[in-house]
Phi, psi and omega in degrees: 000133176253120179259113190257133171246136174249125179269119170250107192205168180259129180259158174259116191297126187064008181253083177308313187297312180302308187291324178287324174301325175287327170296315183304311183295319172297322179293321183292314181299313184296325180290321181294339177270000179090012181285142173264351181216142170238127177256128183247153180301172182294128170062017189306312181301340176250353185082147181270106181198074197310307194294316182292321168313312185291324179279326190242352184275131173265116179291347172300343183270355191296311187300313177306320175300309179299329183289325180295321177290330172301317183292332177297308180302309181294319186292328184252009179048053176225142174286157189218140164244127174231163187228125180226162165289154173223146180242124180286167175302335177276355177092010173277141179265124176251164162259118194243162171226140181229126176262116171250155184270189186286344171276357179085010175275134182284132176256332184198143179224156177208143169253135181306129175276308189255112179271137187254123166078162181311321183292317178296319186282342176279334195257319182244159170257148177283135174274166192232350190282139177295162176288139173267173178232144176225151175278127183227109178050040173091351179245131178291114193232141181230166181239144164218173182224129171039248189312325184305327190282349183267006169245125180304330183298323183298309182293316175308316176300315180296324188283321179290346175270004175099006185297143177249339181219131174244115183268125187229094168288138190223161174221080184258115179284161172300145178112350193236035182296348172302324183304300179282335181280330182246309195288318185296314182295319179299314179302317179299312180299310193281343174258350179051059176220163170274136179240123179246130193226114188248128194239158173282166165218153180089185186270142173212116172050041178094347181275138178241102184272138187225044171058236180072022174304148188208160173232121171247136181288173178289353171260008181081357177286162185266117177274338182191136176220146184257162178269213180271344188258191174299135184194147174248116194259140174244143179212135173273126178243148175166237188317315185291324178296313179294334188288316179296313181299323179295313181299336181296340179247009186274124186299334184264356176284137182284327176243098184226083191308308190290328186287315191275357178294152174234073189302322170305323179282323175303311181303322179285349166285342185082028174227000000 
């Protein structure tokens, strides 16, 4: 059994000290409750403001910031998913997500493939690598970021690689409530994996975030859901996730979407 915690909070743009203090408090509370993992929102340690980040954030501070976040994981004995800008050797800026264990060691990283809106596309470059998979407390785990979950291909790419849990830091503004309420649950159901989706709340650089963080089980059911304000959300994952994943490959199961998909046919359709 894995107890997962999702941090839903308001970040202060470019105030790394304040944001890291908020992550530390959430990690302390989550660990005290017995959680093995804390999922934080997209770009939370630096705040969500793509254009301002690109013009004012110093990527030279990233190693120290990553070490500060690793220190939080170590102090509170909890794994952590955080999202930060990342700069490639070629100089491209990506939006990244990283899973570190309770010792602060990196287990998995991922760069956002689908950029949302003109600000993100002006500040960052889209990545192209498929989601990787790592075993975490007995669950095969993958990462995606925000807008990625709105494309069936992203979750499916994780699922066909064996993922049972998809962790999604997000920065979803108000007016798109169908994403957590409909699409996250659909991605979970159609890929027979659990999806955890952690959002900001409050205003950041003109963006109005309204929470709605959610954990959907591999049968599409809501395991936990947050309201609009600051909240630490918990969900238990374990036997039910494994059971649904096993059924996905069961020849006797009437509904096994991964088993019954026909990729050769889809390619003939040009998709």
